[in-house]
Backbone as JSON, one array per atom type, in Angstrom:
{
  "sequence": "XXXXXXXXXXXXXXXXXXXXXXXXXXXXXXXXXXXXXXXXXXXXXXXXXXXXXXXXXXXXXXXXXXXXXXXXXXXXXXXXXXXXXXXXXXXXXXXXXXXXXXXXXXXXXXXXXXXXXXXXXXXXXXXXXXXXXXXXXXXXXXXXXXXXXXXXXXXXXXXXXXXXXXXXXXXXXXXXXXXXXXXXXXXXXXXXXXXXXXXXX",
  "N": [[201.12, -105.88, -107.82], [203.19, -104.87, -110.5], [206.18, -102.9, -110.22], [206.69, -99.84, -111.22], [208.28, -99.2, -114.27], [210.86, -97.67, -116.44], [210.36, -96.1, -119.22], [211.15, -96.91, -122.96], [211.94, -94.0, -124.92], [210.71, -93.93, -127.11], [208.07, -94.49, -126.63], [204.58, -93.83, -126.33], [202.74, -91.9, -124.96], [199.15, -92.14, -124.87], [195.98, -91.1, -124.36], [193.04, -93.03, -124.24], [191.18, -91.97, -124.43], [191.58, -90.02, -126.7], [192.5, -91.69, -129.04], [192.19, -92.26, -131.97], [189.7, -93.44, -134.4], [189.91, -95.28, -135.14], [191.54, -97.06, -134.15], [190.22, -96.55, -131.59], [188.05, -98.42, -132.09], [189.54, -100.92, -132.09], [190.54, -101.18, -130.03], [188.54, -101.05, -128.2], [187.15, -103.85, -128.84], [189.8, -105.98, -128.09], [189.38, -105.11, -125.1], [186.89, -105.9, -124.4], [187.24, -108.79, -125.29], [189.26, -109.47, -123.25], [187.58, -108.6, -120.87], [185.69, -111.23, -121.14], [187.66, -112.92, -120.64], [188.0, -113.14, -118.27], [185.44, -113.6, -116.71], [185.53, -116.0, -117.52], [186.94, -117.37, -116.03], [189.63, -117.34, -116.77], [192.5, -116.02, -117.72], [192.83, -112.64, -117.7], [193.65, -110.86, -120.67], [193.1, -109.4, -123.89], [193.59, -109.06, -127.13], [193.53, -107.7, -130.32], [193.18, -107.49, -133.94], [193.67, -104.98, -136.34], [192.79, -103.73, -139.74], [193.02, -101.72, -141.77], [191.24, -99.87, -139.99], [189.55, -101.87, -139.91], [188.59, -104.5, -137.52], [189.76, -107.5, -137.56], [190.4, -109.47, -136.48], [190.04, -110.63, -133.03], [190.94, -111.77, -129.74], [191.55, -113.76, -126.79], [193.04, -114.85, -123.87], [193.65, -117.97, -123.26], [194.64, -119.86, -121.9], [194.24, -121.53, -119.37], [191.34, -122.0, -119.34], [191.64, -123.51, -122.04], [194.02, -125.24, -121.74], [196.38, -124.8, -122.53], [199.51, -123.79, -122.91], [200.24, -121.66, -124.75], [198.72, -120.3, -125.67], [198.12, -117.34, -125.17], [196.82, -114.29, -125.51], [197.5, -112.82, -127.4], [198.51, -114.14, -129.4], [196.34, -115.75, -129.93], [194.66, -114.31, -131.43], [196.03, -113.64, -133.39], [196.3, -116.43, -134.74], [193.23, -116.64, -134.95], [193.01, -114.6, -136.81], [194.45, -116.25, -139.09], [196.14, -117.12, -141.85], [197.79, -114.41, -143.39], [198.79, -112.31, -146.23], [200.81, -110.46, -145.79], [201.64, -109.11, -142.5], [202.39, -106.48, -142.62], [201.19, -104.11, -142.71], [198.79, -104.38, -140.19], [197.55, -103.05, -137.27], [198.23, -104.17, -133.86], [196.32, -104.52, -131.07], [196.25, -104.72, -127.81], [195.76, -105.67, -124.35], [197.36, -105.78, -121.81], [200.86, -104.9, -121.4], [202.77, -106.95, -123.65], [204.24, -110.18, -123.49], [207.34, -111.74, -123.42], [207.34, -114.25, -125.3], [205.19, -113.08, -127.19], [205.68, -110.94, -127.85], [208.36, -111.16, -129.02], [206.72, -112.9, -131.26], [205.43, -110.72, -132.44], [207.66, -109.24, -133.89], [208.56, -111.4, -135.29], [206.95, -111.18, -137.31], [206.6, -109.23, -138.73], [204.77, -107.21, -137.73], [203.72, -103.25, -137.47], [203.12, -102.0, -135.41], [201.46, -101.21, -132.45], [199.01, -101.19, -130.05], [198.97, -100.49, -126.24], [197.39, -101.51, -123.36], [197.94, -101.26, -120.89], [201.06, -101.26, -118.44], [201.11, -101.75, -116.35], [200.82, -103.19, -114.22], [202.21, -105.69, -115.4], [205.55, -105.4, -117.07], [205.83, -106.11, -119.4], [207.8, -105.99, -122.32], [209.1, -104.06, -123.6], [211.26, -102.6, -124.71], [212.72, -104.21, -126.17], [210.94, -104.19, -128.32], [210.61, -101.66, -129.3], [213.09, -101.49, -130.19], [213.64, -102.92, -132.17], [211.89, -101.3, -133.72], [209.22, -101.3, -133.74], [205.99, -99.21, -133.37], [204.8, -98.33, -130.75], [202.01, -96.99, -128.93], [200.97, -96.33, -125.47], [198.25, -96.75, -123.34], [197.61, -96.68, -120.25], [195.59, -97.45, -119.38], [192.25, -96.91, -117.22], [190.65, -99.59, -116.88], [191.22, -101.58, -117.94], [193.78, -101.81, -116.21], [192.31, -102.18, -113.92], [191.09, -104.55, -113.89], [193.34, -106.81, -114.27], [194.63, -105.85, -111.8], [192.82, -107.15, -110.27], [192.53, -109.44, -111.03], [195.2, -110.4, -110.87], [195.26, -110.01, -108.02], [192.93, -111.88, -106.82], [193.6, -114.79, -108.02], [196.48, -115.49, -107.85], [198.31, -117.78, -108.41], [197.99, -118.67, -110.34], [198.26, -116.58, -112.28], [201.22, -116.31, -111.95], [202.23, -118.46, -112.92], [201.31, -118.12, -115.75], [202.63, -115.99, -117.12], [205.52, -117.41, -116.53], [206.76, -117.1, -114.18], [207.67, -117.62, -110.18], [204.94, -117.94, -107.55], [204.4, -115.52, -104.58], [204.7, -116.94, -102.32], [206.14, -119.45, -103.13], [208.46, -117.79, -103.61], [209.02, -116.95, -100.76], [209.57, -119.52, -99.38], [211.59, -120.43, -101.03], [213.43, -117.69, -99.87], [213.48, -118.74, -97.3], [214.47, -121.16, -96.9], [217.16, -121.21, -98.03], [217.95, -119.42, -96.05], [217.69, -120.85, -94.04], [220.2, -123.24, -94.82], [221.98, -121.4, -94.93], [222.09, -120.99, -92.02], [222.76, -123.47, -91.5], [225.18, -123.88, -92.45], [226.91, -122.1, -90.96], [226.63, -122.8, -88.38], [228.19, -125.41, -88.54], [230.48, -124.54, -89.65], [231.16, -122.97, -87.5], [231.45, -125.02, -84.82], [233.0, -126.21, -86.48], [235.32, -124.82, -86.18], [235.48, -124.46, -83.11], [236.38, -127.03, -82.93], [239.12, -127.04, -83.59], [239.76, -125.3, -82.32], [240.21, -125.94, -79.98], [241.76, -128.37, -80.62], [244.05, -127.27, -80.56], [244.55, -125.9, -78.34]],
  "CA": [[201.39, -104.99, -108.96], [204.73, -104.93, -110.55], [206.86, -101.64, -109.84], [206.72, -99.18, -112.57], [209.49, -99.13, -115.08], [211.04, -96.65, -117.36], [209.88, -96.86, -120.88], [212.13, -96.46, -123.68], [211.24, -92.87, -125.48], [209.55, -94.12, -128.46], [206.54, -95.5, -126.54], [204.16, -92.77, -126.62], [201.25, -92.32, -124.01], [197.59, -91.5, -125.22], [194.93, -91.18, -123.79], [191.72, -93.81, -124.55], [189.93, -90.7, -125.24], [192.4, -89.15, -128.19], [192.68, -92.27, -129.94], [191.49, -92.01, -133.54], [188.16, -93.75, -134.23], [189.87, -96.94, -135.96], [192.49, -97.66, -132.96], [189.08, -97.13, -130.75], [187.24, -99.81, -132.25], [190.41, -101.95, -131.75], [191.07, -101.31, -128.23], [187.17, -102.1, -127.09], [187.08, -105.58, -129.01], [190.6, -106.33, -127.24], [188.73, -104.81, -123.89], [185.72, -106.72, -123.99], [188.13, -110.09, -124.78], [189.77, -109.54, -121.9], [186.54, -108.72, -119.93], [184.99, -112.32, -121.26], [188.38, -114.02, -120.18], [188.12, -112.69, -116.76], [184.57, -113.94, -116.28], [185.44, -117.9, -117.95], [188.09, -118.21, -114.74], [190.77, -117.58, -117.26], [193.8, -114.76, -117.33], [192.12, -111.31, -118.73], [194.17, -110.62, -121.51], [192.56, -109.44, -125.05], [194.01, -108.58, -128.14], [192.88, -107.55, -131.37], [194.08, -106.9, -135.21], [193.12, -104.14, -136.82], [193.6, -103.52, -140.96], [192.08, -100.22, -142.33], [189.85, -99.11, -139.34], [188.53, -103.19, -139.49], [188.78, -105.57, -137.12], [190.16, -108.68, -138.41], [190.35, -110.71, -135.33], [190.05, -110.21, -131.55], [190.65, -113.19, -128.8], [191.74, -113.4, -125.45], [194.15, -115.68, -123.39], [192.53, -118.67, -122.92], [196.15, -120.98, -121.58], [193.33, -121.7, -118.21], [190.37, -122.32, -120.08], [191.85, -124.97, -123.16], [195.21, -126.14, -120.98], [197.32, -124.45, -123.48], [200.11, -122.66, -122.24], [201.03, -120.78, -125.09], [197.57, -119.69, -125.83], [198.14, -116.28, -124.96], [195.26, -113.01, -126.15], [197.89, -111.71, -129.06], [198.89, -115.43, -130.25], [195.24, -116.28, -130.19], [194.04, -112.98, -132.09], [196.95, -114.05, -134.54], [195.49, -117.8, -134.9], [192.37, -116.72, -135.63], [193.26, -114.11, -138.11], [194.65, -117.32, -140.03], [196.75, -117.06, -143.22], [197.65, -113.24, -144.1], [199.8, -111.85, -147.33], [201.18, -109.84, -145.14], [201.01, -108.61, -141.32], [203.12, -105.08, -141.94], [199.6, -103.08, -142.6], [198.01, -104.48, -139.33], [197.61, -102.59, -135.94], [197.73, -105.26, -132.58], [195.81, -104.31, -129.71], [196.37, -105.38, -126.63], [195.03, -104.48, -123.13], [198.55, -105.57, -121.28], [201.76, -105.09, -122.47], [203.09, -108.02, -124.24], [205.14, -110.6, -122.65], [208.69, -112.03, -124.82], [207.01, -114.91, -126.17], [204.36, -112.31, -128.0], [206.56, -109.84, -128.25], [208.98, -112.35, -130.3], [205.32, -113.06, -132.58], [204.87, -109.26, -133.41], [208.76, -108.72, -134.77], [208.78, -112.23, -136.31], [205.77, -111.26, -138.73], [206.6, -107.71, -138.76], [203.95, -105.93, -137.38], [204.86, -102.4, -136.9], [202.42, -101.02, -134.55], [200.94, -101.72, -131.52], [197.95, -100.56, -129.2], [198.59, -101.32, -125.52], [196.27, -100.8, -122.66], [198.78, -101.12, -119.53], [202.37, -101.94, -117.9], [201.06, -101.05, -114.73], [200.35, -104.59, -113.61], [202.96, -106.29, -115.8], [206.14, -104.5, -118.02], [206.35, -106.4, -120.7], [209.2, -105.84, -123.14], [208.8, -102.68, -124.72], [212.9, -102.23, -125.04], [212.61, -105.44, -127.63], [209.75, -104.16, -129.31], [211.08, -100.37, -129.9], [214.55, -101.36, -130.42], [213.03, -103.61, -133.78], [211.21, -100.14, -134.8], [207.52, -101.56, -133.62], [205.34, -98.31, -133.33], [203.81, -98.25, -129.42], [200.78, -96.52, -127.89], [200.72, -96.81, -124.35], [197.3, -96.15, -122.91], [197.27, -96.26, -119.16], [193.81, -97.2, -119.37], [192.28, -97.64, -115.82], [189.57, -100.32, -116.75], [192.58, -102.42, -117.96], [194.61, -101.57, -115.09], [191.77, -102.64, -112.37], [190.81, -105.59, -114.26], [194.35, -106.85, -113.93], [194.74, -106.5, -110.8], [191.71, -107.91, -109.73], [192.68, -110.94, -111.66], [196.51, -111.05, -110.15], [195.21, -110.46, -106.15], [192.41, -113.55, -106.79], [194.32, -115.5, -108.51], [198.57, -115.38, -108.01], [199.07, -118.68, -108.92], [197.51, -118.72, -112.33], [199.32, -115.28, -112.87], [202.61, -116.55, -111.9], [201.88, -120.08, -114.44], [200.89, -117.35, -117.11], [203.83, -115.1, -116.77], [206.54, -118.56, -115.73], [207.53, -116.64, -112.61], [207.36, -118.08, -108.85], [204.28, -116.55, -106.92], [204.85, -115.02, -103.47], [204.46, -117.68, -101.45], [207.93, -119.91, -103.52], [209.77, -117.17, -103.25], [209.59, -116.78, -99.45], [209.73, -120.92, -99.5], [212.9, -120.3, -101.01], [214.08, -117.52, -99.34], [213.43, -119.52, -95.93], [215.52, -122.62, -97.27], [218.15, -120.43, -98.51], [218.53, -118.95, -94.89], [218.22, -122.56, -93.22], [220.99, -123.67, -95.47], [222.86, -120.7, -94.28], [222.25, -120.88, -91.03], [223.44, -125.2, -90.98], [226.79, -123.79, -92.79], [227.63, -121.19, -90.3], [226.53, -123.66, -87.21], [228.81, -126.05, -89.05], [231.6, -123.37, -89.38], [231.46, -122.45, -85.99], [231.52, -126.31, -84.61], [234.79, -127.18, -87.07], [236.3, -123.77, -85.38], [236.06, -124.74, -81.91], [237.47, -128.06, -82.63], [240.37, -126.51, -83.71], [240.77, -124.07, -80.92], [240.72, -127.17, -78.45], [242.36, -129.45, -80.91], [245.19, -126.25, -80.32], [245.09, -125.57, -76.71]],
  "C": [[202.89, -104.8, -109.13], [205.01, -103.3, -110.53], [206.64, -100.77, -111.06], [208.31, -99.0, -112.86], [209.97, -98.17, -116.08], [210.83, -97.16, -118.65], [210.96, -96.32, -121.89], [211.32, -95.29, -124.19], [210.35, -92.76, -126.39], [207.95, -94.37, -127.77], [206.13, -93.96, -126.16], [202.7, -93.3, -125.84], [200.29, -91.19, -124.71], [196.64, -91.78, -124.32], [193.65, -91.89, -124.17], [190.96, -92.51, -125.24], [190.15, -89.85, -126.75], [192.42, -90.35, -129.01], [191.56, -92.0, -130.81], [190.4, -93.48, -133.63], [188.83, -95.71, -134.59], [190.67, -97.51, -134.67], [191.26, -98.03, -131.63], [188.69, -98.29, -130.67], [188.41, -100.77, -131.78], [190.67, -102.02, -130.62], [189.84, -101.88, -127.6], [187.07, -103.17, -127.09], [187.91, -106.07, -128.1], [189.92, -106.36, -125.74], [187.67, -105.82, -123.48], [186.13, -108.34, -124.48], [188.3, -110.13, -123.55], [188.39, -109.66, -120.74], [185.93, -110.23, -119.72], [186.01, -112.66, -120.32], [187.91, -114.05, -118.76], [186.99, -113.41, -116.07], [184.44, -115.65, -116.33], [186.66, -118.11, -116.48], [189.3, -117.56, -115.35], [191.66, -115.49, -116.7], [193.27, -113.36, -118.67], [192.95, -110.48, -119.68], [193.35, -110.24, -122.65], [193.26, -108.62, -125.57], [193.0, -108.52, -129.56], [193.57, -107.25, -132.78], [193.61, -106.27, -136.11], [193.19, -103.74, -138.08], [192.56, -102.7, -141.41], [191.16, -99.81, -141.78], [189.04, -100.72, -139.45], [189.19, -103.87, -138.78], [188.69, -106.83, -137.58], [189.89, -109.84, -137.9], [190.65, -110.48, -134.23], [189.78, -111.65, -131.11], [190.74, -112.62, -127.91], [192.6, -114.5, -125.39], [193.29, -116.78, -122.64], [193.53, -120.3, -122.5], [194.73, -121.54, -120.2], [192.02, -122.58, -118.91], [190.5, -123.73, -121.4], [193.09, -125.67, -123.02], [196.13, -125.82, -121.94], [198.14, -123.49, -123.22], [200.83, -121.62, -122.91], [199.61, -119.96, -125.92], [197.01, -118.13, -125.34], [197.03, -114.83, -125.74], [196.24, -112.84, -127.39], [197.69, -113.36, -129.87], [197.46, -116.4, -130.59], [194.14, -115.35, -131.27], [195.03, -113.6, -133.33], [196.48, -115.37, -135.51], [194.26, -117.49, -136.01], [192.47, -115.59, -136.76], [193.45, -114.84, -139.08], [195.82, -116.27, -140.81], [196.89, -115.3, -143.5], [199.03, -112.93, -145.34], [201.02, -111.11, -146.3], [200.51, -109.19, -143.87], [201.71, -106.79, -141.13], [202.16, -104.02, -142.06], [198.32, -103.33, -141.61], [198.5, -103.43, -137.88], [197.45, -103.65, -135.12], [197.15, -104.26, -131.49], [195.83, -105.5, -128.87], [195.9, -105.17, -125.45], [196.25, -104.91, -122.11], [199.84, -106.04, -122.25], [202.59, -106.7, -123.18], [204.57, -108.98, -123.46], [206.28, -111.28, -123.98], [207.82, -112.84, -125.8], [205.97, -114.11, -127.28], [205.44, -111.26, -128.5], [207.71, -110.21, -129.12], [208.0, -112.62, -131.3], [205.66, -111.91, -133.74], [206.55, -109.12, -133.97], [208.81, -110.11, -135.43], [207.74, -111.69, -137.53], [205.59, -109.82, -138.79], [205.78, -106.89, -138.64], [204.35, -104.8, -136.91], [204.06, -101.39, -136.16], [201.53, -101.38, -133.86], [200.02, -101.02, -130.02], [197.96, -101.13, -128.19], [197.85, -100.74, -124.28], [196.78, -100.33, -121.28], [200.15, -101.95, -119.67], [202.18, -101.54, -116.61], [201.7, -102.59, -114.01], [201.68, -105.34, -114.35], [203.51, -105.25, -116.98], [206.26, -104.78, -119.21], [207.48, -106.3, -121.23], [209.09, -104.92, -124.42], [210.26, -102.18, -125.25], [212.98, -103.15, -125.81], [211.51, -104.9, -128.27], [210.49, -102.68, -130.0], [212.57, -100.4, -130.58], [214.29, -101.99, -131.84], [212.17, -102.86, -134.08], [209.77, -100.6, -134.74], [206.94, -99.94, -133.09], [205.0, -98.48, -131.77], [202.97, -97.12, -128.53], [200.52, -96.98, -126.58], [199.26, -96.08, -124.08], [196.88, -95.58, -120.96], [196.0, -96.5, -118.68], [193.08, -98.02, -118.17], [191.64, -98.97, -115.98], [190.22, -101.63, -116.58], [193.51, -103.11, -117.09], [193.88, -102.3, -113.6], [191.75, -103.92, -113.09], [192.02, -106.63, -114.42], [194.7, -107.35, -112.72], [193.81, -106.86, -109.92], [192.18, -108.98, -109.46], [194.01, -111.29, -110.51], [196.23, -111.18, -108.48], [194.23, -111.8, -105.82], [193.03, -114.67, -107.18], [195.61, -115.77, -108.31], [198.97, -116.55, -108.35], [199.25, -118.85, -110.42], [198.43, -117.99, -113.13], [200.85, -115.67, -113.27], [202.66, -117.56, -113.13], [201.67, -118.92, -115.53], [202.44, -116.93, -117.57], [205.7, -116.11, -116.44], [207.4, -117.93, -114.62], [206.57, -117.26, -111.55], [206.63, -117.17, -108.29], [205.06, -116.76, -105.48], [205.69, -115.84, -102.7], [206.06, -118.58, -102.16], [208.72, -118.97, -103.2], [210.03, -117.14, -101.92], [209.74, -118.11, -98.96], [211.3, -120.79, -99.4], [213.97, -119.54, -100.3], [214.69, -118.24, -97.96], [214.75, -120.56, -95.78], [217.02, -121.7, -97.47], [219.26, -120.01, -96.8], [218.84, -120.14, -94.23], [219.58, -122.9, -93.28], [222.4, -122.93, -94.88], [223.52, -120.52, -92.77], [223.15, -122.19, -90.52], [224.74, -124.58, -91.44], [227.2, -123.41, -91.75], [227.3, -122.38, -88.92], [228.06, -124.66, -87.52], [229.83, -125.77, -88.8], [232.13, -123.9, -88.09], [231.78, -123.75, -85.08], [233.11, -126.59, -85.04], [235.99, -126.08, -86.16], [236.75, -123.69, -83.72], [236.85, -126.41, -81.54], [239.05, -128.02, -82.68], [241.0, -125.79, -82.39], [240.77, -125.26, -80.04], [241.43, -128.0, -78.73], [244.33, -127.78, -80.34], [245.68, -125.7, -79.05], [245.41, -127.23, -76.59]]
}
């Protein structure tokens, strides 16, 4: 689970239970995306797009499932929405917060308001989204939150491939090498330094 992070002020926490009836419906479709992904193998993501209290279009993240690595829950909710006049009278739901490449989607096509379910598990980029005037609902919402990290403690490789960060296991690869490396310099060092002191006595 990634660390918790400070949120910029605009993002605004609700509670699953206060949301208004139309943001509801949009957060369960997203929810029960994500739930499917989780069960096909894939990375439990779901999004949804919401225009007057209707759902327009709800996916999930399905980069595991159709080898597509930019196949992400918003950019697949977006897809299948297809063709719109405009996206500045839609709501996105999401059930984690949005990573750059999505979060670059929603200010290219100006959506200006966004339903998300967690940053527990991952922070997203909520300081690019508020700073371009996107609306955000944080929810906190545990179901979200376990289902998450379910996914990231079975899985860490997938996660890391989702996310393009090194899981655990590279990083302490690297740290290891890193120290090796350190350790042959300073052996090295220490070797050229006593040739000196004897090339000097």
């Amino acid at each position: 689970m990634t660390a918790p992070v400070a949120l910029p002020p605009s993002v605004r926490r609700i509670a699953f239970d206060d949301l208004d009836p139309a943001d509801r419906v949009g957060y369960e479709a997203a929810f029960e995306q994500a739930d499917t992904g989780l069960s096909e193998g894939g990375v439990p993501v779901g999004s949804s797009i919401v225009r007057n209290g209707e759902v327009i279009a709800s996916r999930r993240n399905r980069r595991v499932q159709e080898g597509d690595p930019i196949a992400h829950g918003e950019m697949n909710a977006l897809r299948l929405a297809g063709r719109q006049p405009t996206y500045r009278d839609v709501t996105l739901h999401t059930t984690l917060a949005p990573c750059m490449m999505c979060t670059g989607t929603i200010i290219q096509f100006k959506i200006p308001r966004i339903v998300v379910g967690e940053a527990q598990t991952f922070p997203g980029n909520f300081d690019v989204l508020a700073e371009a005037g996107v609306e955000i609902l944080l929810l906190d919402h545990g179901p979200s939150i376990d289902l998450m990290t379910r996914f990231q403690t079975e899985y860490p490789e997938v996660w890391a491939e989702d996310i393009a960060e090194d899981t655990a296991e590279d990083i302490a690869e690297d740290i290891a090498e890193d120290i090796a490396e350190d350790t042959a310099e300073d052996t090295a060092d220490d070797a050229a330094d006593d040739t000196l002191d004897d090339t000097a006595h």
